[in-house]
mmCIF file of C-alpha atoms in Angstrom:
data_model
loop_
_atom_site.group_PDB
_atom_site.id
_atom_site.type_symbol
_atom_site.label_atom_id
_atom_site.label_comp_id
_atom_site.label_asym_id
_atom_site.label_seq_id
_atom_site.Cartn_x
_atom_site.Cartn_y
_atom_site.Cartn_z
ATOM 1 C CA MET A 192 14.520 14.334 4.757
ATOM 2 C CA TYR A 193 13.060 10.936 5.453
ATOM 3 C CA VAL A 194 13.691 8.716 8.458
ATOM 4 C CA ILE A 195 12.174 5.454 9.545
ATOM 5 C CA ASP A 196 9.999 6.095 12.591
ATOM 6 C CA ASP A 197 9.381 2.473 13.537
ATOM 7 C CA GLN A 198 12.154 -0.116 13.265
ATOM 8 C CA ASN A 199 9.518 -2.839 12.954
ATOM 9 C CA VAL A 200 8.589 -1.648 9.493
ATOM 10 C CA ILE A 201 12.125 -1.855 8.102
ATOM 11 C CA LYS A 202 11.960 -5.546 7.256
ATOM 12 C CA GLY A 203 10.790 -5.973 3.719
ATOM 13 C CA LEU A 204 10.316 -2.221 3.340
ATOM 14 C CA CYS A 205 11.836 -1.972 -0.080
ATOM 15 C CA GLN A 206 9.195 -4.321 -1.424
ATOM 16 C CA SER A 207 6.431 -2.393 0.295
ATOM 17 C CA ARG A 208 3.808 -0.608 -1.758
ATOM 18 C CA ARG A 209 3.734 2.135 0.849
ATOM 19 C CA VAL A 210 7.318 3.394 1.038
ATOM 20 C CA ASP A 211 6.022 6.930 0.759
ATOM 21 C CA ASP A 212 3.815 6.411 3.818
ATOM 22 C CA VAL A 213 6.248 4.753 6.204
ATOM 23 C CA LEU A 214 9.029 7.163 5.338
ATOM 24 C CA ILE A 215 8.327 10.078 7.614
ATOM 25 C CA ASP A 216 9.693 13.556 6.965
ATOM 26 C CA ARG A 217 11.839 15.006 9.720
ATOM 27 C CA GLY A 218 13.478 17.898 7.889
ATOM 28 C CA GLY A 219 17.121 18.833 7.671
ATOM 29 C CA PRO A 220 19.521 21.054 5.724
ATOM 30 C CA LEU A 221 20.297 20.612 2.061
ATOM 31 C CA ASN A 222 23.650 19.106 1.248
ATOM 32 C CA GLU A 223 24.822 22.009 -0.892
ATOM 33 C CA ALA A 224 27.809 20.114 -2.156
ATOM 34 C CA ASN A 225 25.444 17.737 -3.899
ATOM 35 C CA GLY A 226 23.066 20.448 -5.109
ATOM 36 C CA SER A 227 22.044 20.406 -8.759
ATOM 37 C CA ALA A 228 21.336 23.094 -11.315
ATOM 38 C CA HIS A 229 17.854 24.446 -11.814
ATOM 39 C CA THR A 230 15.600 22.622 -14.233
ATOM 40 C CA ASN A 231 16.153 24.106 -17.690
ATOM 41 C CA LYS A 232 12.821 23.328 -19.344
ATOM 42 C CA LYS A 233 9.804 25.513 -18.683
ATOM 43 C CA VAL A 234 7.203 23.398 -16.920
ATOM 44 C CA THR A 235 3.942 23.639 -15.038
ATOM 45 C CA VAL A 236 4.038 21.807 -11.718
ATOM 46 C CA ILE A 237 1.090 21.178 -9.451
ATOM 47 C CA PHE A 238 1.575 19.706 -5.994
ATOM 48 C CA VAL A 239 -1.150 17.251 -5.016
ATOM 49 C CA LEU A 240 -1.596 16.896 -1.264
ATOM 50 C CA GLY A 241 -4.072 15.113 0.962
ATOM 51 C CA GLY A 242 -4.144 12.582 3.744
ATOM 52 C CA PRO A 243 -3.967 8.803 3.250
ATOM 53 C CA GLY A 244 -7.279 7.690 1.790
ATOM 54 C CA SER A 245 -8.259 11.160 0.576
ATOM 55 C CA GLY A 246 -8.545 9.850 -2.978
ATOM 56 C CA LYS A 247 -5.796 11.962 -4.523
ATOM 57 C CA GLY A 248 -4.338 9.001 -6.410
ATOM 58 C CA THR A 249 -7.658 8.291 -8.110
ATOM 59 C CA GLN A 250 -8.123 11.935 -9.019
ATOM 60 C CA CYS A 251 -4.559 12.199 -10.345
ATOM 61 C CA ALA A 252 -5.360 9.364 -12.751
ATOM 62 C CA ASN A 253 -8.468 11.244 -13.881
ATOM 63 C CA ILE A 254 -6.482 14.455 -14.394
ATOM 64 C CA VAL A 255 -3.853 12.603 -16.427
ATOM 65 C CA GLU A 256 -6.528 11.134 -18.682
ATOM 66 C CA LYS A 257 -8.580 14.318 -19.078
ATOM 67 C CA PHE A 258 -5.938 17.056 -19.127
ATOM 68 C CA GLY A 259 -2.741 15.328 -20.265
ATOM 69 C CA TYR A 260 -0.574 15.806 -17.179
ATOM 70 C CA THR A 261 2.213 13.426 -16.170
ATOM 71 C CA HIS A 262 1.778 11.971 -12.680
ATOM 72 C CA LEU A 263 4.917 11.743 -10.542
ATOM 73 C CA SER A 264 4.935 10.068 -7.124
ATOM 74 C CA ALA A 265 7.939 10.515 -4.853
ATOM 75 C CA GLY A 266 7.372 7.076 -3.334
ATOM 76 C CA ASP A 267 7.135 5.413 -6.760
ATOM 77 C CA LEU A 268 10.361 7.087 -7.880
ATOM 78 C CA LEU A 269 12.211 5.894 -4.781
ATOM 79 C CA ARG A 270 10.975 2.337 -5.318
ATOM 80 C CA ALA A 271 11.905 2.438 -9.002
ATOM 81 C CA GLU A 272 15.396 3.690 -8.202
ATOM 82 C CA ILE A 273 15.900 0.886 -5.682
ATOM 83 C CA LYS A 274 14.605 -1.684 -8.166
ATOM 84 C CA SER A 275 16.936 -0.391 -10.903
ATOM 85 C CA GLY A 276 19.971 -1.622 -8.992
ATOM 86 C CA SER A 277 21.814 1.632 -9.628
ATOM 87 C CA GLU A 278 24.460 2.934 -7.256
ATOM 88 C CA ASN A 279 22.016 5.574 -6.072
ATOM 89 C CA GLY A 280 19.297 2.927 -5.647
ATOM 90 C CA THR A 281 21.588 0.727 -3.596
ATOM 91 C CA MET A 282 22.451 3.677 -1.386
ATOM 92 C CA ILE A 283 18.762 4.438 -0.836
ATOM 93 C CA GLN A 284 17.995 0.795 -0.093
ATOM 94 C CA ASN A 285 20.834 0.477 2.408
ATOM 95 C CA MET A 286 19.850 3.673 4.185
ATOM 96 C CA ILE A 287 16.263 2.503 4.477
ATOM 97 C CA LYS A 288 17.246 -0.924 5.762
ATOM 98 C CA GLU A 289 19.505 0.648 8.377
ATOM 99 C CA GLY A 290 16.853 3.135 9.410
ATOM 100 C CA LYS A 291 19.036 6.041 8.351
ATOM 101 C CA ILE A 292 17.960 9.361 6.900
ATOM 102 C CA VAL A 293 17.506 9.650 3.146
ATOM 103 C CA PRO A 294 18.235 13.318 2.367
ATOM 104 C CA SER A 295 15.511 15.411 0.760
ATOM 105 C CA GLU A 296 17.740 16.286 -2.183
ATOM 106 C CA VAL A 297 17.877 12.606 -3.191
ATOM 107 C CA THR A 298 14.115 12.521 -3.705
ATOM 108 C CA ILE A 299 14.143 15.976 -5.283
ATOM 109 C CA LYS A 300 16.816 14.947 -7.769
ATOM 110 C CA LEU A 301 14.711 11.927 -8.739
ATOM 111 C CA LEU A 302 11.755 14.224 -9.331
ATOM 112 C CA GLN A 303 13.921 16.678 -11.262
ATOM 113 C CA ARG A 304 15.331 13.936 -13.470
ATOM 114 C CA ALA A 305 11.849 12.556 -14.158
ATOM 115 C CA ILE A 306 10.681 16.031 -15.195
ATOM 116 C CA GLU A 307 13.665 16.675 -17.457
ATOM 117 C CA GLU A 308 13.547 13.254 -19.140
ATOM 118 C CA ASN A 309 9.811 13.384 -19.818
ATOM 119 C CA GLY A 310 8.572 14.993 -23.019
ATOM 120 C CA ASN A 311 5.617 16.551 -21.265
ATOM 121 C CA ASP A 312 5.663 20.019 -19.712
ATOM 122 C CA LYS A 313 2.784 19.539 -17.234
ATOM 123 C CA PHE A 314 3.307 17.549 -14.042
ATOM 124 C CA LEU A 315 1.344 16.467 -10.989
ATOM 125 C CA ILE A 316 3.673 15.770 -8.065
ATOM 126 C CA ASP A 317 1.783 13.528 -5.684
ATOM 127 C CA GLY A 318 2.507 13.409 -1.957
ATOM 128 C CA PHE A 319 5.410 15.851 -2.056
ATOM 129 C CA PRO A 320 6.526 18.143 -0.458
ATOM 130 C CA ARG A 321 5.753 16.443 2.805
ATOM 131 C CA ASN A 322 7.041 19.232 5.045
ATOM 132 C CA GLU A 323 8.384 22.778 4.958
ATOM 133 C CA GLU A 324 11.994 21.693 4.481
ATOM 134 C CA ASN A 325 10.963 19.596 1.471
ATOM 135 C CA ARG A 326 9.130 22.567 0.014
ATOM 136 C CA ALA A 327 12.022 25.013 0.391
ATOM 137 C CA ALA A 328 14.534 22.459 -0.859
ATOM 138 C CA PHE A 329 12.479 21.616 -3.957
ATOM 139 C CA GLU A 330 12.166 25.261 -4.980
ATOM 140 C CA SER A 331 15.853 25.927 -4.233
ATOM 141 C CA VAL A 332 17.201 22.902 -6.123
ATOM 142 C CA THR A 333 14.873 22.918 -9.125
ATOM 143 C CA GLY A 334 14.050 26.613 -9.387
ATOM 144 C CA ILE A 335 10.404 25.594 -9.815
ATOM 145 C CA GLU A 336 7.464 27.034 -7.917
ATOM 146 C CA PRO A 337 4.165 25.193 -8.229
ATOM 147 C CA GLU A 338 1.376 26.741 -10.251
ATOM 148 C CA PHE A 339 -0.863 25.822 -7.341
ATOM 149 C CA VAL A 340 -1.472 23.137 -4.724
ATOM 150 C CA LEU A 341 -4.416 20.791 -5.197
ATOM 151 C CA PHE A 342 -5.479 19.943 -1.648
ATOM 152 C CA PHE A 343 -7.886 17.063 -1.130
ATOM 153 C CA ASP A 344 -9.510 17.830 2.209
ATOM 154 C CA CYS A 345 -11.047 14.804 3.888
ATOM 155 C CA SER A 346 -11.953 14.023 7.490
ATOM 156 C CA GLU A 347 -9.935 11.498 9.446
ATOM 157 C CA GLU A 348 -13.064 9.395 9.951
ATOM 158 C CA GLU A 349 -13.767 9.168 6.217
ATOM 159 C CA MET A 350 -10.157 8.401 5.302
ATOM 160 C CA GLU A 351 -10.050 5.738 7.994
ATOM 161 C CA ARG A 352 -13.266 4.186 6.679
ATOM 162 C CA ARG A 353 -11.948 4.103 3.117
ATOM 163 C CA LEU A 354 -8.602 2.579 4.017
ATOM 164 C CA LEU A 355 -10.163 -0.124 6.164
ATOM 165 C CA SER A 356 -12.768 -0.956 3.529
ATOM 166 C CA ARG A 357 -10.113 -1.432 0.845
ATOM 167 C CA ASN A 358 -7.910 -3.594 3.069
ATOM 168 C CA GLN A 359 -7.045 -6.810 1.256
ATOM 169 C CA GLY A 360 -4.406 -8.197 3.534
ATOM 170 C CA ARG A 361 -2.173 -5.140 3.344
ATOM 171 C CA GLU A 362 -0.253 -4.704 6.578
ATOM 172 C CA ASP A 363 -0.250 -0.926 6.372
ATOM 173 C CA ASP A 364 -4.050 -0.666 6.307
ATOM 174 C CA ASN A 365 -4.716 -1.482 9.947
ATOM 175 C CA ILE A 366 -6.285 0.963 12.348
ATOM 176 C CA GLU A 367 -3.104 1.712 14.318
ATOM 177 C CA THR A 368 -0.958 2.371 11.246
ATOM 178 C CA ILE A 369 -3.691 4.393 9.572
ATOM 179 C CA ARG A 370 -3.970 6.725 12.553
ATOM 180 C CA LYS A 371 -0.206 7.027 12.782
ATOM 181 C CA ARG A 372 -0.007 7.982 9.105
ATOM 182 C CA PHE A 373 -2.769 10.530 9.576
ATOM 183 C CA ASN A 374 -0.994 12.133 12.542
ATOM 184 C CA VAL A 375 2.227 12.391 10.546
ATOM 185 C CA TYR A 376 0.325 14.013 7.705
ATOM 186 C CA MET A 377 -1.278 16.530 10.064
ATOM 187 C CA GLU A 378 2.037 17.444 11.674
ATOM 188 C CA SER A 379 4.177 17.687 8.547
ATOM 189 C CA SER A 380 2.053 18.459 5.495
ATOM 190 C CA LEU A 381 -0.461 20.978 6.809
ATOM 191 C CA PRO A 382 2.202 23.670 7.346
ATOM 192 C CA VAL A 383 3.049 23.338 3.646
ATOM 193 C CA ILE A 384 -0.599 23.857 2.765
ATOM 194 C CA GLU A 385 -0.762 26.901 5.040
ATOM 195 C CA TYR A 386 2.335 28.362 3.392
ATOM 196 C CA TYR A 387 0.877 28.130 -0.091
ATOM 197 C CA LYS A 388 -2.501 29.289 1.164
ATOM 198 C CA SER A 389 -0.835 32.523 2.280
ATOM 199 C CA LYS A 390 0.352 32.937 -1.324
ATOM 200 C CA GLY A 391 -3.113 32.285 -2.742
ATOM 201 C CA LYS A 392 -2.010 29.036 -4.354
ATOM 202 C CA VAL A 393 -4.190 26.445 -2.621
ATOM 203 C CA ARG A 394 -7.158 24.917 -4.452
ATOM 204 C CA LYS A 395 -9.113 23.118 -1.756
ATOM 205 C CA ILE A 396 -11.318 20.186 -2.744
ATOM 206 C CA ASP A 397 -13.999 18.573 -0.582
ATOM 207 C CA ALA A 398 -12.767 14.997 -0.939
ATOM 208 C CA THR A 399 -15.523 13.473 1.209
ATOM 209 C CA LYS A 400 -17.886 13.443 -1.774
ATOM 210 C CA PRO A 401 -18.215 10.572 -4.287
ATOM 211 C CA ILE A 402 -15.419 10.229 -6.853
ATOM 212 C CA GLU A 403 -17.491 11.605 -9.734
ATOM 213 C CA GLU A 404 -18.543 14.701 -7.792
ATOM 214 C CA VAL A 405 -14.990 15.357 -6.642
ATOM 215 C CA PHE A 406 -13.740 15.195 -10.218
ATOM 216 C CA GLU A 407 -16.360 17.679 -11.360
ATOM 217 C CA THR A 408 -14.831 20.158 -8.916
ATOM 218 C CA VAL A 409 -11.342 19.233 -10.096
ATOM 219 C CA LYS A 410 -12.314 19.763 -13.733
ATOM 220 C CA ALA A 411 -13.559 23.259 -12.954
ATOM 221 C CA ILE A 412 -10.126 24.109 -11.528
ATOM 222 C CA PHE A 413 -8.201 22.746 -14.507
ATOM 223 C CA THR A 414 -10.487 24.124 -17.221
ATOM 224 C CA PRO A 415 -9.209 27.485 -18.557
ATOM 225 C CA SER A 416 -11.541 30.420 -17.986
ATOM 226 C CA SER A 417 -11.742 30.977 -21.739
ATOM 227 C CA ASP A 418 -13.289 27.525 -22.113
ATOM 228 C CA LYS A 419 -16.016 28.142 -19.539
ATOM 229 C CA VAL A 420 -18.807 29.441 -21.720
ATOM 230 C CA LEU A 421 -22.545 29.893 -21.659
ATOM 231 C CA LYS A 422 -24.617 29.383 -24.775
ATOM 232 C CA LEU A 423 -27.711 31.500 -25.353
ATOM 233 C CA HIS A 424 -30.149 30.785 -28.151
ATOM 234 C CA HIS A 425 -32.127 33.838 -29.307
ATOM 235 C CA ARG A 426 -34.123 34.173 -32.536
ATOM 236 C CA ASP A 427 -32.418 31.224 -34.230
ATOM 237 C CA ILE A 428 -28.931 32.466 -33.329
ATOM 238 C CA THR A 429 -26.732 30.906 -30.647
ATOM 239 C CA TYR A 430 -24.653 33.411 -28.703
ATOM 240 C CA ILE A 431 -21.529 32.196 -26.877
ATOM 241 C CA LEU A 432 -20.636 34.017 -23.661
ATOM 242 C CA SER A 433 -17.386 33.658 -21.812
ATOM 243 C CA GLU A 434 -17.184 33.351 -18.019
ATOM 244 C CA ASP A 435 -16.947 37.158 -17.722
ATOM 245 C CA MET A 436 -20.252 37.448 -19.671
ATOM 246 C CA LYS A 437 -18.649 38.914 -22.824
ATOM 247 C CA LEU A 438 -19.876 37.844 -26.239
ATOM 248 C CA GLN A 439 -17.448 35.669 -28.172
ATOM 249 C CA ASN A 440 -17.383 35.609 -31.997
ATOM 250 C CA THR A 441 -21.031 36.527 -32.392
ATOM 251 C CA PRO A 442 -22.880 39.019 -34.583
ATOM 252 C CA LYS A 443 -23.276 42.482 -33.073
ATOM 253 C CA VAL A 444 -26.902 42.533 -32.059
ATOM 254 C CA SER A 445 -29.192 43.843 -29.387
ATOM 255 C CA ILE A 446 -30.703 41.011 -27.371
ATOM 256 C CA SER A 447 -32.576 40.685 -24.144
ATOM 257 C CA THR A 448 -33.451 37.186 -23.066
ATOM 258 C CA ARG A 449 -34.257 35.239 -19.952
ATOM 259 C CA ILE A 450 -31.822 32.445 -19.170
ATOM 260 C CA SER A 451 -33.882 31.021 -16.320
ATOM 261 C CA PRO A 452 -36.856 32.107 -14.221
ATOM 262 C CA THR A 453 -34.454 33.983 -11.949
ATOM 263 C CA LEU A 454 -31.656 35.055 -14.332
ATOM 264 C CA SER A 455 -31.920 37.351 -17.358
ATOM 265 C CA PHE A 456 -29.327 38.630 -19.776
ATOM 266 C CA THR A 457 -29.202 41.802 -21.830
ATOM 267 C CA CYS A 458 -26.634 42.747 -24.466
ATOM 268 C CA ASN A 459 -26.934 46.047 -26.324
ATOM 269 C CA ASN A 460 -24.451 45.653 -29.153
ATOM 270 C CA SER A 461 -26.056 47.288 -32.187
ATOM 271 C CA ARG A 462 -25.300 46.145 -35.686
ATOM 272 C CA GLU A 463 -22.835 48.253 -37.656
#
């Protein structure tokens, strides 16, 4: 669930670009009476987590462009629902203005609807789940478990530096608010990461590096093993090796060649 932690941020909140940051997860039970059926379509979902300023938004855009995923942000969906003027949006807006709790299932249903209405079957869910209750509720309501969690690991000092350097009059990018957001992230989101780590589903990225270097690491995670190949050229023939060093679609030959001064390769497949 979400609850406003600081009454001073309520004013003008619904127009804020950082609803997802000032809404702080506190947890709470699912309202089973309002529960919805599991998502019917078969989808691949990847949770994207990282502290404020870790660069996950930039990398999500790169993943969308390179690998064809649809990017879903819980905060964006809440803002869009409020802006739509729907009954649900009005309810969300009123609860936020009054500093009341917005139940987890409201956000989860928005995510579920976005998944079902989109023609794609591959989704990045950015900044959610924000705590253990969110995680359990999402899996219970939607019936979806993430393929893995993409975790952008970045030091507090680096995230602070980035947020301050990009500050262009945004109220939320001041030192006090930045540190508050980081503390909330540490308290609520890290247990989610630890949970999925225990299941072998966390893909940790060193997000302190430059954007291009970070994306190279990301690409390696999203590229199927079958596409990771090594090309060897021997006696006017190019041999394609998969990541497990097996020949792919090549003549059966016996070759022994040196790939580099320190790495050699031998394949003893005789011709039929």
